[in-house]
């Protein structure tokens, strides 16, 4: 069996009671646990939260919207840069990179979903 020991916590001098005031006044401490050989009582089991709805867990619509916005911004900056000779190349390449990285992210989501459907142990579990 495990031994559980007395623990001391600092307290204000006004919180000391008459029984423990002489011993605790020297160090300004109070006893919060006694030594015992009894095992501690286990905490009650926590309820599992209900699963989230699939529409809140599925990332595909969010990724498709983001990828579409990056592509539209890329097209707009491409027209502005090549058609009207305005704007900066930095914005054009930033939108292009956002579009490409979004496509990579979407492919990773599909890859993980396929692995989860196959039952792979390393796959992240999500909705569906």
XYZ file of C-alpha atoms in Angstrom:
128
model
C 0.000 0.000 0.000
C 1.092 3.512 -0.635
C 1.650 5.915 2.196
C 0.104 9.325 1.937
C 1.875 12.081 3.806
C 0.933 15.264 5.529
C 1.074 18.294 3.273
C 1.504 21.847 4.459
C 0.228 24.964 2.768
C 0.941 28.582 3.715
C -2.009 30.480 5.181
C -2.697 33.864 6.614
C -2.270 34.170 10.361
C -5.967 35.050 10.697
C -6.978 31.650 9.217
C -5.278 29.553 11.922
C -7.560 27.729 14.344
C -6.922 27.287 18.070
C -5.799 23.637 17.822
C -3.212 24.151 15.130
C -2.156 27.698 15.903
C 0.851 26.876 18.111
C 2.395 24.383 15.673
C 1.571 26.275 12.559
C 2.346 29.763 13.829
C 6.089 29.141 13.636
C 6.022 28.441 9.913
C 2.658 30.056 9.177
C 1.460 26.736 7.673
C -1.656 24.575 7.900
C -2.214 20.826 7.535
C -4.187 19.831 4.469
C -3.719 16.030 4.578
C -2.862 13.420 7.199
C -0.639 10.346 6.778
C -2.745 7.301 6.054
C -2.305 3.827 4.600
C -5.736 3.801 2.985
C -5.775 4.197 -0.774
C -7.402 7.385 -1.959
C -10.941 7.094 -3.224
C -11.062 7.053 -7.015
C -12.590 10.002 -8.790
C -15.941 9.373 -10.462
C -15.742 8.507 -14.150
C -16.213 11.493 -16.424
C -18.905 11.461 -19.051
C -17.711 11.562 -22.614
C -18.973 14.612 -24.503
C -21.341 13.914 -27.385
C -19.716 13.783 -30.826
C -19.753 16.957 -32.883
C -22.042 17.122 -35.918
C -20.377 16.123 -39.185
C -20.812 19.601 -40.671
C -18.656 21.074 -37.893
C -15.901 18.470 -38.201
C -15.612 18.220 -41.983
C -12.887 20.572 -43.264
C -13.492 20.087 -46.977
C -16.029 22.910 -47.483
C -13.782 25.360 -45.651
C -10.761 24.290 -47.686
C -12.651 24.537 -50.978
C -13.870 28.048 -50.124
C -10.366 29.156 -49.117
C -8.768 27.646 -52.228
C -11.383 29.315 -54.415
C -10.745 32.708 -52.825
C -6.974 32.365 -53.311
C -7.539 31.406 -56.974
C -9.907 34.333 -57.577
C -7.418 36.741 -55.995
C -4.644 35.249 -58.148
C -6.734 35.741 -61.295
C -7.575 39.308 -60.278
C -3.940 40.238 -59.614
C -2.874 38.477 -62.825
C -5.309 40.545 -64.873
C -4.264 43.731 -63.052
C -0.554 43.028 -63.511
C -0.538 41.793 -67.105
C -3.517 43.714 -68.481
C -3.119 47.106 -66.794
C 0.543 46.992 -65.661
C -0.442 47.846 -62.089
C 0.071 46.055 -58.839
C 3.035 44.152 -57.539
C 4.409 40.749 -58.408
C 4.535 40.008 -54.670
C 0.732 39.918 -54.373
C 0.445 37.743 -57.459
C 2.911 35.172 -56.135
C 1.407 35.309 -52.653
C -2.000 34.373 -54.047
C -0.455 31.673 -56.222
C 1.304 30.145 -53.193
C -1.910 30.302 -51.147
C -3.753 28.501 -53.924
C -1.096 25.781 -54.303
C -0.732 25.237 -50.545
C -4.520 24.985 -50.256
C -4.537 22.263 -52.909
C -1.792 20.422 -51.012
C -3.817 20.720 -47.802
C -6.940 19.413 -49.525
C -4.990 16.420 -50.832
C -3.723 15.699 -47.289
C -7.309 15.785 -45.982
C -8.426 13.303 -48.653
C -5.381 11.124 -47.962
C -6.152 11.020 -44.216
C -9.827 10.262 -44.820
C -8.889 7.383 -47.125
C -6.500 5.995 -44.521
C -9.186 6.263 -41.830
C -11.666 4.391 -44.036
C -9.105 1.642 -44.631
C -8.638 1.333 -40.878
C -5.028 2.490 -40.709
C -3.851 2.883 -37.109
C -1.856 6.029 -37.923
C -4.764 7.852 -39.560
C -6.397 10.747 -37.784
C -9.995 9.963 -36.992
C -12.576 12.500 -38.034
C -16.161 12.551 -39.170
C -17.244 10.106 -41.796
